[in-house]
């Protein structure tokens, strides 16, 4: 027992010393500063006398196919555009992302990009970046901070996606019919705004209405289960399915087939995201439209970084370039899909 | 009368019937069953199909809980087994590509391996069951993602897709095939528990591990076996879940299903401290949980209210199951008995 206590106290002392040392380092950014994801990178020379754009990017981590595509796009665009990119994988933890941002500040990068894993708790570290004169660019997710703490947000307009989905549905149904809605995870901004956008646009089409709306948690399994229940509660009444993401639509397609109906023909399918599997379904004639939510933000992101370095004005919200893909062209489009 | 209400399976069964009666009045078309493409079609049939994975997990979980343990890794094992099976069916692993039989065997083996690992940690290394299985719960999804390289595997265009889809969503003699899997597994496990010494040892182990060991029961070996069975059940459930959606979704397949499995066991009136157990009651518990989900969809409950509604229903059910609650509230009046009959 005594030995245990001794070991514990030694451990505590060591931790405190290390903690102090870390604090000291943060207070003096000019120190060696090599505890970041890329310790070999020289810290000072990168800042001056070098025209090459140096960007630090703090990614959330591996999370979904969508995010993998975004990571791929950023790495790829950096190579193509000749940007010196310092990339950090946060492994879904805010503390890792904050650590990465601090180390980018120490290394004196030109711009810091971050896809915040959560909305809150960023004020302190963004302030540190601002004090060091490094602009922050938020990518695909917002952070709950005041406007002056970040330079620009690049991301999708979920409300617009919902509106576009509604317009496409109206086109497919000739402005008339009953729609069921598969919502995303309750409380997720993507789900809330996609619902809002669709509902707003729906007011323009008096003969179309949503007869049932339920959450499918953005997953295929739940999308199928909910659709099975919808088909039984409203037999023969459903003309269209609006799903907040492609995966739920894919689940719904299975449910519709099991019910002996033809998805894409008897019941029209409109969803959002644009993953490869929905293109395969469109080629097979089982889905109608997907409204893209583009993860390939790399080129736009580095363009903004370049503008910021050159001191140009950038808009506060750069909307990502997104398309609408329909069944008719799916066979061609699928060849260019990266994710 | 008392004999019936104190029977373990009475309360879950009563709750299930109450739910069905409620649906008969309030849920549109809930009981409508028609024939479609030569099989039965309706909400009740969906419940039989969708409750299959949960029923399998609750069988395994009942055995584990009977030993006084718990297995919270089953959700991750579901993801691993689905990932392996779909990767092989889709021909992504480079070995046994597109082989239906190999997909099933390897998926089941993965479940057995996971179960053995849990059993080893609990029985031999003597780690507390919650902690021991927490390890695989955390690591398991990572393993599954490594297998699928972090992507959702879709098997829509694979050559053996139809056969694989049949397991989780096909129909046999008019009923969901998955339901027959549950019946078969249930029968085998019941024989194991009721007709062999194993069941007796299991009960004795959960009631008093020390005296069981002193009377010569190989406690470690029994624990190893029950965790292995639980892993195997999880891998079958993983096959059914991935089959039903024609794909392996490592992030979401079986997410939080371990909680539903524990809930099914609890609704079945089994003591979570171990000891006496009743597998049929757990299965009725699973049936109740799935029926509740389907009911919520059929009624069109707003998504924000679902979790709360489920919690209230389960709370009420648990209160009725508690002897001391019943005695306190309905003491002497005899009214509760009538109430229960009417239900």
XYZ file of C-alpha atoms in Angstrom, chain B residues 120-300:
181
model
C -11.382 -15.225 -21.204
C -11.200 -11.734 -19.698
C -14.081 -12.403 -17.307
C -13.417 -16.013 -16.326
C -9.625 -16.287 -16.408
C -8.302 -12.754 -15.965
C -11.157 -11.978 -13.540
C -11.930 -8.535 -14.891
C -15.384 -7.264 -13.973
C -17.818 -8.190 -16.773
C -18.903 -4.609 -17.466
C -15.288 -3.471 -17.867
C -14.144 -6.586 -19.717
C -16.837 -6.279 -22.367
C -16.445 -2.493 -22.492
C -13.055 -3.147 -24.076
C -14.538 -4.912 -27.067
C -17.465 -2.491 -27.176
C -14.994 0.325 -27.788
C -12.531 -1.538 -29.958
C -15.084 -3.575 -31.911
C -16.406 -0.745 -34.062
C -12.835 0.194 -34.885
C -12.139 -3.381 -35.964
C -15.277 -3.365 -38.103
C -14.202 -0.102 -39.726
C -10.767 -1.516 -40.449
C -12.434 -4.430 -42.237
C -14.594 -2.156 -44.391
C -11.946 0.597 -44.611
C -14.346 3.053 -42.973
C -16.895 2.858 -45.777
C -20.433 1.555 -45.840
C -20.305 -1.701 -47.808
C -23.274 -2.024 -50.156
C -23.876 -5.428 -51.705
C -26.629 -4.445 -54.128
C -24.803 -5.752 -57.163
C -22.990 -8.745 -55.639
C -23.715 -12.153 -57.223
C -24.948 -13.821 -54.019
C -26.980 -10.781 -52.924
C -30.393 -12.474 -53.294
C -29.394 -15.425 -51.121
C -27.923 -13.156 -48.490
C -30.947 -10.846 -48.488
C -33.167 -13.868 -47.949
C -31.656 -14.495 -44.493
C -32.766 -11.232 -42.966
C -35.662 -10.150 -45.154
C -36.849 -13.222 -47.052
C -39.962 -15.302 -46.421
C -40.378 -18.997 -45.773
C -43.817 -20.635 -45.544
C -45.298 -17.148 -45.604
C -43.411 -15.928 -42.554
C -40.111 -14.035 -42.254
C -37.156 -16.417 -42.484
C -35.430 -14.534 -39.666
C -38.242 -15.640 -37.374
C -37.466 -19.287 -38.104
C -33.833 -18.646 -37.205
C -34.983 -17.345 -33.832
C -37.200 -20.390 -33.307
C -34.367 -22.765 -34.198
C -31.802 -21.037 -32.000
C -34.301 -20.792 -29.157
C -35.053 -24.511 -29.345
C -31.378 -25.455 -29.290
C -30.592 -23.184 -26.357
C -33.644 -24.388 -24.422
C -32.538 -27.991 -24.854
C -29.076 -27.014 -23.661
C -30.470 -25.232 -20.630
C -33.292 -27.572 -19.648
C -32.065 -31.025 -20.656
C -28.425 -30.849 -19.670
C -26.638 -30.244 -16.389
C -25.354 -27.017 -17.891
C -28.599 -25.151 -17.141
C -28.612 -26.228 -13.547
C -24.985 -25.264 -13.061
C -25.694 -21.925 -14.691
C -28.454 -21.149 -12.243
C -26.405 -22.253 -9.289
C -23.477 -20.152 -10.455
C -25.579 -17.003 -10.641
C -27.178 -17.581 -7.257
C -24.001 -18.322 -5.357
C -20.706 -18.531 -7.237
C -18.674 -19.428 -4.189
C -20.678 -22.431 -3.083
C -20.997 -23.543 -6.706
C -17.239 -23.608 -7.004
C -16.872 -25.407 -3.689
C -19.354 -28.043 -4.769
C -17.214 -28.825 -7.773
C -18.849 -26.862 -10.605
C -16.288 -25.577 -13.078
C -17.349 -21.964 -12.769
C -14.756 -20.594 -15.185
C -15.719 -22.958 -17.950
C -19.421 -22.109 -17.650
C -18.671 -18.395 -17.842
C -16.497 -18.950 -20.886
C -19.338 -20.847 -22.542
C -22.042 -18.240 -21.868
C -19.958 -15.343 -23.179
C -19.156 -17.402 -26.261
C -22.860 -18.098 -26.798
C -23.560 -14.375 -26.421
C -20.892 -13.568 -29.017
C -22.308 -16.178 -31.378
C -25.830 -14.736 -30.984
C -24.474 -11.265 -31.719
C -22.822 -12.497 -34.903
C -26.074 -14.100 -36.125
C -27.865 -10.849 -35.310
C -25.169 -8.987 -37.255
C -25.796 -11.156 -40.301
C -29.555 -10.541 -40.094
C -29.185 -6.774 -39.652
C -26.719 -6.339 -42.508
C -28.766 -8.658 -44.707
C -31.938 -6.649 -44.104
C -30.329 -3.460 -45.443
C -28.110 -5.158 -48.033
C -25.030 -3.631 -46.532
C -22.720 -3.220 -43.567
C -22.853 0.151 -41.853
C -20.154 -0.102 -39.184
C -20.969 3.194 -37.498
C -24.631 2.445 -36.976
C -25.232 -1.309 -37.169
C -26.272 -2.475 -33.724
C -25.598 0.911 -32.142
C -27.012 0.868 -28.573
C -28.626 -2.514 -29.242
C -26.858 -3.866 -26.145
C -29.078 -1.560 -24.083
C -32.207 -2.866 -25.799
C -31.025 -6.430 -25.150
C -30.468 -5.730 -21.456
C -33.847 -4.007 -21.393
C -35.524 -7.063 -22.936
C -33.992 -9.254 -20.251
C -35.144 -6.846 -17.536
C -38.657 -6.564 -18.969
C -38.699 -10.356 -18.977
C -38.487 -10.108 -15.211
C -35.017 -11.639 -14.909
C -32.906 -10.461 -12.014
C -29.879 -8.533 -13.223
C -28.027 -9.862 -10.180
C -27.995 -13.325 -11.720
C -29.479 -16.589 -10.586
C -32.910 -17.671 -11.780
C -33.641 -16.885 -15.373
C -36.279 -17.536 -17.996
C -35.345 -17.242 -21.655
C -38.924 -17.231 -23.052
C -39.684 -14.232 -20.826
C -36.702 -12.353 -22.283
C -37.918 -13.122 -25.790
C -41.355 -11.761 -24.926
C -39.476 -8.732 -23.576
C -37.740 -8.315 -26.945
C -41.088 -8.711 -28.693
C -42.501 -5.965 -26.503
C -39.601 -3.598 -27.225
C -39.952 -4.082 -30.992
C -43.736 -3.832 -30.851
C -43.376 -0.547 -28.986
C -41.096 0.815 -31.716
C -43.457 -0.231 -34.494
C -46.407 1.176 -32.548
C -44.690 4.528 -32.224
C -44.164 4.672 -35.994
C -47.690 3.509 -36.739
C -49.207 6.099 -34.431
C -47.086 8.880 -35.902
